Amino acid sequence: MKNFTTLLLISILFNITSCTKPIKEVPKKPNIIYVLADDLGYGDISSFNENGKIKTTHIDKLASEGIKFTDAHTSSAVCSPTRYGIITGRYNWRSTLKSSVLTGKSKALIPNSRTTIASMLKKQGYNTAFIGKWHLGWNWALKHKDSVSGEGWNVKDFDNLDFSKPITNGPKDLGFTYSYGHSGSLDMAPYVYVENGMPTAVPDSVTQNTAKYYWWRKGPTSKDFIHDDVTPNFFRRSFKYITEKAQEDNPFFLYLALPSPHTPILPTKEWQDKSDLNPYGDFMLMIDAYMGQLAETIKKAGIEDNTIVVFTSDNGCSPEANFKVLGDKNHDPSYIYRGHKADIFEGGHRVPFIVKWPNKISKGLVSNETICTTDFMATCAEITDYTLASNEAEDSFSLMPLFNQTELNKPFREATVHHSIDGSFAIRKEDWKLILCAGSGGWSFPRPNNKAAIDSLPKYQLYNLKEDPSETNNLVASNTQKVDELKTLLTKYITQGRTTPGEHQKNDPINGEWKQIKFISTN
């Protein structure tokens, strides 16, 4: 009997073992590195501009190893709003910031209750890091809570800030495991690094630079904050972070938000006079070289195949690059497009957009589909099998079908909304673009404050970008049906609080009206 029982147990164990299938190894989620340049124009990357005079060999190589988007757009033509869209997957004008940008002293724009790409990925097991220029506001500690001061455009506005204490409502409150950077643009005080919510040093001087190309506003400056070294510093820290995290089991997300080539335009000595153009051209070559070092760091870490690298810009090139000098040497940062940073025209928001992911994206792909920088949050959600809630990433569409070269039976996006510095709107559907203002809505002619020029123009502008990519032939008078169609669609997008399918959401209210669209309800 004992022998029979033993044989029976052996038989049962044998059958269980033979019926058990081998455990399938679950693929590791990809590492994600999002590099956001600042004020870099579409035409400043040589693989996007066959006539360009700045040879960006390393960024071109990145494009050749992945997919290049020729019709990519930022959600705004200026810094803070675009960064809001990238982090939240939501159009910036749905927030309380309906126009312009924040300063280095501005309070937090994104409430801690809103899901960000970082908090989403953190839930999915990612180590998340921000390194660079934040420009989305955070709350500095105050010496006197009831003291009132300016918004951060003047040096006296910083007198009540207590740099010996932690900030609140910053990157770590929005899902970033690690954070290191400065609050605003590199020309906006205070010039203080903040690491994991704590200033790294108390300012011990006040600095200012008024030289052309190299200028920054007067403000408190810490001893460890050296303007010329800020971009190299962010790259060095990113290399260190990548190398360290590559050795760990969990995937990582790195948001590397460069402060360059925005003013102050500060190529280091090694790169000065190397472009044969001007300091802006030199600065671009320096950024390109660091992107080459970034690629080499990823390769050496042994994670190249399963690492997504994105490279893009937060808006078009700034006129501070000196378009006249560059143009005299046959380089146009906006390529064939009209306008530049701040404008509702294509030069304000059409940007280079490159994605490399060897495990999933074939080499040398080119997509002419219209995409927006808000789209990356939904992309990461699909990559990591995260289901977005109705109040998350309301204006974000996953780019995965384009990565996979899926044949689409309709345009990738029904339409895309653009926004200028003064809060002017445009809507793009296929080849058609309707602009809801008479001029540029920004800094190029005709500027919003040029009453004589604006009053002589039609109220709206309509362009067929396929036939007229430079936006020179306004068809608003001859195609009223298209104007009405696009105006109705924009109204729908705004009033429904989203452009993706789902439950309608509310836009964040402000006091007063949104510029240029009084015909549209803000809620």
Coordinates of N, CA and C in Angstrom, one line a residue, residues 235-436:
F235 N 23.2 68.3 -19.3 CA 23.6 67.1 -20.1 C 24.4 66.2 -19.2
R236 N 25.4 66.7 -18.5 CA 26.3 65.8 -17.6 C 25.4 65.1 -16.6
R237 N 24.5 65.7 -16.0 CA 23.7 65.1 -15.0 C 22.8 64.1 -15.6
S238 N 22.3 64.3 -16.8 CA 21.5 63.3 -17.6 C 22.3 62.1 -17.9
F239 N 23.5 62.3 -18.3 CA 24.4 61.1 -18.6 C 24.6 60.3 -17.4
K240 N 24.8 60.9 -16.3 CA 25.0 60.2 -15.0 C 23.7 59.4 -14.6
Y241 N 22.6 60.1 -14.7 CA 21.3 59.5 -14.4 C 21.1 58.2 -15.3
I242 N 21.3 58.4 -16.6 CA 21.1 57.2 -17.5 C 22.0 56.1 -17.1
T243 N 23.2 56.4 -16.9 CA 24.2 55.3 -16.6 C 23.8 54.6 -15.3
E244 N 23.4 55.3 -14.3 CA 23.0 54.7 -13.0 C 21.7 53.9 -13.2
K245 N 20.7 54.4 -13.8 CA 19.4 53.8 -13.9 C 19.4 52.6 -14.8
A246 N 20.4 52.6 -15.8 CA 20.5 51.4 -16.7 C 20.9 50.1 -15.9
Q247 N 21.5 50.3 -14.8 CA 21.9 49.1 -14.0 C 20.8 48.6 -13.1
E248 N 19.6 49.3 -13.0 CA 18.5 48.8 -12.2 C 17.5 48.1 -12.9
D249 N 16.6 47.4 -12.2 CA 15.6 46.5 -12.8 C 14.5 47.3 -13.4
N250 N 14.1 48.4 -12.8 CA 12.9 49.2 -13.2 C 13.3 50.1 -14.4
P251 N 12.3 50.3 -15.3 CA 12.6 51.3 -16.4 C 12.6 52.7 -15.9
F252 N 13.1 53.6 -16.7 CA 13.1 55.0 -16.3 C 12.6 55.9 -17.3
F253 N 12.1 57.1 -16.9 CA 11.6 58.2 -17.7 C 12.4 59.4 -17.4
L254 N 13.1 60.0 -18.4 CA 13.9 61.2 -18.2 C 13.4 62.3 -19.0
Y255 N 12.9 63.4 -18.4 CA 12.5 64.6 -19.1 C 13.6 65.6 -19.0
L256 N 14.4 65.7 -20.1 CA 15.5 66.6 -20.2 C 15.1 67.9 -20.9
A257 N 14.7 68.9 -20.2 CA 14.2 70.1 -20.7 C 15.3 71.2 -20.8
L258 N 15.9 71.3 -22.0 CA 17.0 72.2 -22.2 C 16.6 73.7 -22.1
P259 N 17.5 74.5 -21.6 CA 17.2 76.0 -21.6 C 17.7 76.6 -22.9
S260 N 18.2 75.8 -23.8 CA 18.9 76.3 -25.0 C 18.3 75.8 -26.3
P261 N 18.4 76.5 -27.4 CA 19.2 77.7 -27.7 C 18.6 79.1 -27.4
H262 N 17.6 79.1 -26.4 CA 17.0 80.3 -25.9 C 18.1 81.2 -25.4
T263 N 17.8 82.5 -25.3 CA 18.7 83.5 -24.7 C 18.8 83.2 -23.2
P264 N 20.0 83.5 -22.6 CA 21.2 84.0 -23.3 C 21.8 82.9 -24.2
I265 N 22.3 83.3 -25.3 CA 22.9 82.4 -26.3 C 24.3 82.2 -25.9
L266 N 24.7 81.1 -25.3 CA 26.0 80.9 -24.7 C 26.8 79.7 -25.1
P267 N 27.2 79.7 -26.4 CA 28.1 78.6 -26.7 C 29.4 78.6 -25.9
T268 N 29.8 77.5 -25.4 CA 31.1 77.5 -24.7 C 32.3 77.8 -25.6
K269 N 33.4 78.1 -25.0 CA 34.6 78.5 -25.8 C 34.9 77.5 -27.0
E270 N 34.7 76.2 -26.7 CA 35.0 75.2 -27.7 C 34.2 75.4 -29.0
W271 N 33.0 76.0 -28.8 CA 32.1 76.0 -30.0 C 32.0 77.4 -30.6
Q272 N 32.6 78.4 -29.9 CA 32.5 79.8 -30.5 C 33.1 79.9 -31.8
D273 N 32.4 80.5 -32.8 CA 32.8 80.8 -34.1 C 33.0 79.5 -35.0
K274 N 32.3 78.5 -34.6 CA 32.4 77.2 -35.3 C 31.4 77.1 -36.4
S275 N 30.4 77.8 -36.4 CA 29.3 77.7 -37.4 C 29.5 78.6 -38.6
D276 N 30.3 79.6 -38.5 CA 30.5 80.6 -39.6 C 29.2 81.4 -39.8
L277 N 28.4 81.4 -38.8 CA 27.1 82.2 -38.9 C 27.1 83.3 -37.8
N278 N 26.8 82.9 -36.6 CA 26.7 83.8 -35.5 C 26.7 83.0 -34.2
P279 N 26.6 83.6 -33.0 CA 26.6 82.8 -31.8 C 25.4 81.8 -31.7
Y280 N 24.3 82.1 -32.3 CA 23.2 81.1 -32.3 C 23.6 79.9 -33.1
G281 N 24.2 80.0 -34.2 CA 24.6 78.9 -35.0 C 25.6 78.0 -34.2
D282 N 26.5 78.7 -33.5 CA 27.5 78.0 -32.7 C 26.8 77.2 -31.6
F283 N 25.8 77.9 -30.9 CA 25.0 77.2 -29.9 C 24.3 76.0 -30.3
M284 N 23.8 76.0 -31.5 CA 23.1 74.9 -32.1 C 24.1 73.7 -32.3
L285 N 25.3 74.0 -32.8 CA 26.3 73.0 -33.0 C 26.7 72.3 -31.7
M286 N 26.7 73.1 -30.6 CA 27.1 72.6 -29.3 C 26.0 71.7 -28.8
I287 N 24.7 72.0 -29.0 CA 23.6 71.2 -28.6 C 23.7 69.9 -29.4
D288 N 23.9 70.0 -30.7 CA 24.0 68.8 -31.5 C 25.1 67.8 -31.0
A289 N 26.3 68.4 -30.6 CA 27.4 67.6 -30.1 C 27.0 66.9 -28.8
Y290 N 26.3 67.6 -27.9 CA 25.8 66.9 -26.7 C 24.8 65.8 -27.0
M291 N 24.0 66.0 -28.0 CA 23.0 65.0 -28.4 C 23.8 63.7 -28.8
G292 N 24.9 63.9 -29.5 CA 25.8 62.8 -29.9 C 26.3 62.1 -28.7
Q293 N 26.7 62.9 -27.6 CA 27.2 62.2 -26.4 C 26.1 61.5 -25.7
L294 N 24.8 62.0 -25.7 CA 23.7 61.4 -25.1 C 23.5 60.0 -25.8
A295 N 23.5 60.0 -27.1 CA 23.4 58.7 -27.8 C 24.4 57.7 -27.5
E296 N 25.7 58.2 -27.3 CA 26.8 57.3 -26.9 C 26.6 56.8 -25.5
T297 N 26.1 57.6 -24.6 CA 25.9 57.2 -23.2 C 24.8 56.1 -23.2
I298 N 23.8 56.2 -23.9 CA 22.7 55.2 -24.0 C 23.3 53.9 -24.5
K299 N 24.1 54.0 -25.6 CA 24.7 52.8 -26.2 C 25.7 52.1 -25.2
K300 N 26.5 52.9 -24.5 CA 27.5 52.3 -23.6 C 26.8 51.6 -22.4
A301 N 25.6 52.2 -22.1 CA 24.9 51.6 -20.9 C 24.2 50.3 -21.3
G302 N 24.2 49.9 -22.6 CA 23.6 48.7 -23.1 C 22.1 48.6 -23.1
I303 N 21.5 49.8 -23.3 CA 20.0 49.9 -23.2 C 19.5 50.5 -24.5
E304 N 20.3 50.6 -25.6 CA 19.9 51.3 -26.8 C 18.6 50.7 -27.4
D305 N 18.5 49.4 -27.5 CA 17.4 48.8 -28.3 C 16.1 49.0 -27.7
N306 N 16.0 49.1 -26.3 CA 14.7 49.3 -25.7 C 14.6 50.6 -25.0
T307 N 15.2 51.6 -25.6 CA 15.1 53.0 -25.1 C 14.5 53.9 -26.1
I308 N 13.4 54.6 -25.8 CA 12.8 55.6 -26.7 C 13.5 56.9 -26.4
V309 N 13.9 57.5 -27.5 CA 14.5 58.8 -27.4 C 13.7 59.8 -28.3
V310 N 13.2 60.8 -27.7 CA 12.4 61.9 -28.4 C 13.2 63.1 -28.4
F311 N 13.3 63.8 -29.6 CA 13.9 65.1 -29.7 C 13.0 66.1 -30.4
T312 N 12.7 67.2 -29.7 CA 11.8 68.2 -30.3 C 12.1 69.6 -29.7
S313 N 11.3 70.6 -30.0 CA 11.5 71.9 -29.4 C 10.2 72.4 -28.9
D314 N 10.2 73.4 -28.0 CA 9.0 73.9 -27.4 C 8.2 74.9 -28.2
N315 N 8.8 75.4 -29.2 CA 8.2 76.4 -30.2 C 9.2 76.7 -31.3
G316 N 8.9 77.6 -32.1 CA 9.8 78.0 -33.2 C 10.9 78.8 -32.7
C317 N 11.8 79.2 -33.6 CA 13.0 79.9 -33.2 C 12.7 81.4 -32.9
S318 N 13.4 81.9 -31.9 CA 13.2 83.3 -31.4 C 13.9 84.3 -32.3
P319 N 13.3 85.5 -32.5 CA 14.0 86.5 -33.3 C 15.3 86.9 -32.7
E320 N 15.5 86.5 -31.4 CA 16.8 86.8 -30.7 C 18.0 86.1 -31.4
A321 N 17.7 85.1 -32.2 CA 18.7 84.4 -33.0 C 19.3 85.3 -34.1
N322 N 18.6 86.4 -34.4 CA 19.0 87.4 -35.4 C 18.8 86.8 -36.8
F323 N 17.5 86.8 -37.2 CA 17.1 86.2 -38.5 C 17.8 87.0 -39.7
K324 N 18.1 88.3 -39.5 CA 18.7 89.1 -40.6 C 20.2 88.6 -40.8
V325 N 20.9 88.4 -39.8 CA 22.3 87.9 -39.9 C 22.3 86.5 -40.5
L326 N 21.4 85.6 -40.0 CA 21.4 84.3 -40.5 C 20.9 84.2 -41.9
G327 N 19.9 85.1 -42.3 CA 19.4 85.1 -43.6 C 20.4 85.6 -44.6
D328 N 21.2 86.5 -44.2 CA 22.3 87.0 -45.1 C 23.3 85.9 -45.5
K329 N 23.3 84.9 -44.6 CA 24.2 83.7 -44.9 C 23.4 82.5 -45.3
N330 N 22.1 82.8 -45.8 CA 21.3 81.8 -46.4 C 20.8 80.7 -45.4
H331 N 20.6 81.1 -44.2 CA 20.0 80.1 -43.2 C 18.7 80.7 -42.7
D332 N 17.6 80.0 -42.7 CA 16.3 80.4 -42.2 C 15.9 79.4 -41.2
P333 N 15.9 79.8 -39.9 CA 15.4 78.9 -38.8 C 14.0 78.4 -39.0
S334 N 13.2 79.1 -39.7 CA 11.8 78.7 -39.9 C 11.6 78.0 -41.2
Y335 N 12.7 77.7 -41.9 CA 12.7 77.0 -43.2 C 11.8 77.8 -44.2
I336 N 10.7 77.2 -44.7 CA 9.9 77.9 -45.7 C 8.7 78.5 -45.1
Y337 N 8.6 78.4 -43.7 CA 7.4 78.8 -43.1 C 7.4 80.2 -42.6
R338 N 6.2 80.8 -42.5 CA 6.1 82.2 -42.1 C 6.2 82.4 -40.6
G339 N 6.8 83.5 -40.1 CA 6.9 83.8 -38.7 C 7.9 83.1 -37.9
H340 N 7.8 83.2 -36.6 CA 8.8 82.6 -35.7 C 8.1 82.5 -34.3
K341 N 8.9 82.2 -33.3 CA 8.4 82.1 -31.9 C 7.3 83.1 -31.6
A342 N 6.3 82.7 -30.9 CA 5.2 83.6 -30.4 C 4.1 83.7 -31.4
D343 N 4.3 83.5 -32.7 CA 3.4 83.7 -33.8 C 2.4 82.5 -33.9
I344 N 1.2 82.9 -34.4 CA 0.2 81.9 -34.8 C 0.5 81.3 -36.2
F345 N 1.4 81.9 -36.9 CA 1.9 81.3 -38.2 C 2.7 80.1 -37.9
E346 N 3.0 79.3 -39.0 CA 3.6 78.0 -38.9 C 5.0 78.1 -38.2
G347 N 5.7 79.2 -38.5 CA 7.1 79.3 -37.9 C 7.0 79.4 -36.4
G348 N 5.9 79.7 -35.8 CA 5.7 79.8 -34.4 C 5.6 78.5 -33.7
H349 N 5.0 77.5 -34.4 CA 4.7 76.2 -33.7 C 5.0 74.9 -34.4
R350 N 5.4 75.0 -35.7 CA 5.9 73.8 -36.4 C 7.3 73.6 -36.0
V351 N 7.6 72.3 -35.5 CA 8.9 72.0 -35.0 C 9.4 70.7 -35.5
P352 N 10.7 70.5 -35.4 CA 11.2 69.1 -35.7 C 10.8 68.2 -34.6
F353 N 10.5 66.9 -35.0 CA 10.1 65.9 -34.0 C 10.6 64.6 -34.4
I354 N 11.5 64.0 -33.6 CA 12.2 62.8 -33.9 C 11.9 61.7 -32.8
V355 N 11.7 60.5 -33.2 CA 11.6 59.4 -32.2 C 12.4 58.2 -32.7
K356 N 13.3 57.8 -31.8 CA 14.1 56.6 -32.0 C 13.7 55.5 -31.0
W357 N 13.4 54.3 -31.5 CA 13.1 53.1 -30.6 C 13.4 51.9 -31.4
P358 N 14.7 51.4 -31.3 CA 15.1 50.3 -32.2 C 14.2 49.1 -32.1
N359 N 13.7 48.8 -30.9 CA 12.9 47.6 -30.7 C 11.6 47.6 -31.5
K360 N 11.1 48.8 -31.8 CA 9.8 49.0 -32.3 C 9.7 49.8 -33.6
I361 N 10.6 50.7 -33.8 CA 10.5 51.7 -34.9 C 11.6 51.4 -35.9
S362 N 11.2 51.1 -37.2 CA 12.1 50.8 -38.2 C 13.0 52.1 -38.5
K363 N 14.1 51.9 -39.1 CA 15.0 53.0 -39.4 C 14.5 53.8 -40.6
G364 N 14.8 55.1 -40.5 CA 14.6 55.9 -41.7 C 13.2 56.2 -42.1
L365 N 12.2 56.1 -41.1 CA 10.8 56.4 -41.4 C 10.6 57.9 -41.5
V366 N 9.7 58.3 -42.3 CA 9.2 59.7 -42.4 C 7.7 59.7 -42.3
S367 N 7.1 60.5 -41.4 CA 5.7 60.6 -41.4 C 5.3 62.1 -41.7
N368 N 4.3 62.2 -42.5 CA 3.8 63.5 -42.9 C 2.4 63.8 -42.2
E369 N 2.1 62.9 -41.3 CA 0.8 63.1 -40.5 C 1.0 64.3 -39.5
T370 N -0.1 65.1 -39.3 CA -0.1 66.2 -38.4 C -0.1 65.6 -37.0
I371 N 0.8 66.0 -36.1 CA 0.8 65.5 -34.7 C 1.1 66.7 -33.9
C372 N 0.9 66.6 -32.6 CA 1.1 67.6 -31.6 C 1.9 67.1 -30.4
T373 N 2.6 68.0 -29.8 CA 3.4 67.6 -28.6 C 2.6 67.1 -27.4
T374 N 1.3 67.4 -27.4 CA 0.4 66.9 -26.4 C 0.2 65.3 -26.6
D375 N 0.6 64.8 -27.7 CA 0.3 63.4 -28.0 C 1.2 62.4 -27.3
F376 N 2.3 62.8 -26.7 CA 3.2 61.9 -26.1 C 2.7 61.2 -24.9
M377 N 1.8 61.8 -24.2 CA 1.2 61.2 -22.9 C 0.4 60.0 -23.3
A378 N -0.5 60.1 -24.3 CA -1.3 59.0 -24.7 C -0.4 57.9 -25.3
T379 N 0.6 58.3 -25.9 CA 1.6 57.3 -26.5 C 2.2 56.5 -25.4
C380 N 2.7 57.1 -24.3 CA 3.3 56.4 -23.2 C 2.3 55.6 -22.5
A381 N 1.0 56.0 -22.4 CA 0.0 55.2 -21.8 C -0.2 53.9 -22.5
E382 N -0.3 54.0 -23.9 CA -0.5 52.8 -24.6 C 0.8 51.9 -24.5
I383 N 1.9 52.4 -24.6 CA 3.2 51.6 -24.4 C 3.2 50.9 -23.1
T384 N 2.7 51.5 -22.1 CA 2.8 50.8 -20.7 C 1.5 50.2 -20.3
D385 N 0.5 50.1 -21.2 CA -0.8 49.5 -20.9 C -1.5 50.2 -19.8
Y386 N -1.4 51.5 -19.8 CA -2.2 52.3 -18.8 C -3.5 52.8 -19.5
T387 N -4.6 52.7 -18.8 CA -5.9 53.2 -19.3 C -6.1 54.6 -18.8
L388 N -6.2 55.5 -19.6 CA -6.4 56.9 -19.2 C -7.8 57.1 -18.8
A389 N -8.0 57.9 -17.7 CA -9.3 58.2 -17.2 C -9.8 59.4 -18.0
S390 N -11.1 59.7 -17.8 CA -11.8 60.7 -18.7 C -11.2 62.1 -18.4
N391 N -10.6 62.3 -17.3 CA -10.0 63.6 -17.0 C -8.5 63.6 -17.1
E392 N -8.0 62.7 -17.9 CA -6.5 62.7 -18.1 C -6.2 62.8 -19.6
A393 N -5.2 63.6 -20.0 CA -4.7 63.6 -21.3 C -5.8 63.9 -22.3
E394 N -6.6 64.9 -22.1 CA -7.8 65.1 -22.9 C -7.6 65.5 -24.4
D395 N -6.3 65.9 -24.7 CA -6.0 66.3 -26.1 C -4.8 65.5 -26.6
S396 N -4.7 64.3 -26.2 CA -3.5 63.4 -26.5 C -3.9 62.2 -27.3
F397 N -3.3 62.0 -28.4 CA -3.6 60.8 -29.3 C -2.3 60.0 -29.4
S398 N -2.4 58.7 -29.2 CA -1.2 57.8 -29.2 C -0.6 57.8 -30.6
L399 N 0.7 57.9 -30.6 CA 1.5 57.9 -31.8 C 1.9 56.4 -32.3
M400 N 1.5 55.5 -31.5 CA 1.9 54.1 -31.8 C 1.5 53.6 -33.2
P401 N 0.3 53.9 -33.7 CA 0.0 53.5 -35.1 C 1.0 54.0 -36.1
L402 N 1.5 55.2 -35.8 CA 2.5 55.8 -36.7 C 3.9 55.1 -36.6
F403 N 4.2 54.8 -35.3 CA 5.4 54.0 -35.1 C 5.4 52.7 -35.8
N404 N 4.2 52.1 -35.7 CA 4.1 50.7 -36.3 C 3.8 50.7 -37.8
Q405 N 3.7 51.9 -38.4 CA 3.4 52.1 -39.8 C 2.0 51.5 -40.1
T406 N 1.1 51.6 -39.2 CA -0.3 51.1 -39.5 C -0.9 51.9 -40.5
E407 N -1.6 51.3 -41.5 CA -2.3 52.0 -42.5 C -3.5 52.6 -42.0
L408 N -3.7 54.0 -42.1 CA -4.8 54.7 -41.5 C -5.9 54.9 -42.6
N409 N -7.1 54.8 -42.2 CA -8.2 55.0 -43.2 C -8.8 56.4 -43.1
K410 N -8.1 57.2 -42.2 CA -8.5 58.6 -42.0 C -7.3 59.3 -41.4
P411 N -7.2 60.7 -41.5 CA -6.1 61.4 -40.9 C -5.9 61.0 -39.4
F412 N -4.6 61.0 -39.0 CA -4.3 60.6 -37.6 C -5.0 61.5 -36.6
R413 N -5.1 62.8 -36.8 CA -5.9 63.7 -36.0 C -7.0 64.3 -36.8
E414 N -8.2 64.4 -36.2 CA -9.2 65.1 -37.0 C -8.8 66.5 -37.2
A415 N -8.3 67.2 -36.2 CA -7.8 68.6 -36.3 C -6.9 68.9 -35.2
T416 N -6.1 69.9 -35.3 CA -5.2 70.3 -34.3 C -5.3 71.8 -34.0
V417 N -5.3 72.2 -32.7 CA -5.5 73.6 -32.3 C -4.2 74.2 -32.0
H418 N -3.9 75.4 -32.5 CA -2.7 76.2 -32.3 C -3.0 77.4 -31.5
H419 N -2.0 77.9 -30.8 CA -2.2 79.1 -29.9 C -1.0 80.0 -29.9
S420 N -1.2 81.3 -29.9 CA 0.0 82.2 -30.0 C 0.2 82.9 -28.6
I421 N 1.2 83.7 -28.5 CA 1.5 84.3 -27.2 C 0.4 85.2 -26.7
D422 N -0.3 85.9 -27.6 CA -1.3 86.8 -27.1 C -2.7 86.1 -26.9
G423 N -2.7 84.7 -27.1 CA -3.9 84.0 -26.8 C -4.8 83.8 -28.1
S424 N -4.2 84.2 -29.2 CA -5.0 84.0 -30.5 C -5.0 82.5 -30.9
F425 N -6.1 82.0 -31.5 CA -6.3 80.7 -31.8 C -6.2 80.4 -33.3
A426 N -5.8 79.2 -33.7 CA -5.9 78.7 -35.1 C -6.3 77.2 -35.0
I427 N -7.0 76.8 -36.0 CA -7.3 75.3 -36.1 C -6.9 74.8 -37.4
R428 N -6.3 73.7 -37.4 CA -5.8 73.0 -38.6 C -6.5 71.7 -38.8
K429 N -7.1 71.5 -40.0 CA -7.8 70.3 -40.4 C -7.3 69.9 -41.7
E430 N -6.5 68.8 -41.8 CA -6.0 68.3 -43.1 C -5.1 69.5 -43.7
D431 N -5.5 69.9 -44.9 CA -4.6 71.0 -45.5 C -5.0 72.4 -45.1
W432 N -6.2 72.5 -44.4 CA -6.7 73.8 -44.2 C -6.4 74.4 -42.8
K433 N -6.1 75.6 -42.7 CA -5.8 76.3 -41.4 C -6.5 77.6 -41.3
L434 N -7.4 77.7 -40.3 CA -8.1 78.9 -40.0 C -7.5 79.6 -38.8
I435 N -7.1 80.9 -39.0 CA -6.5 81.7 -37.9 C -7.6 82.7 -37.5
L436 N -7.8 82.7 -36.1 CA -8.9 83.6 -35.6 C -8.3 84.9 -35.1

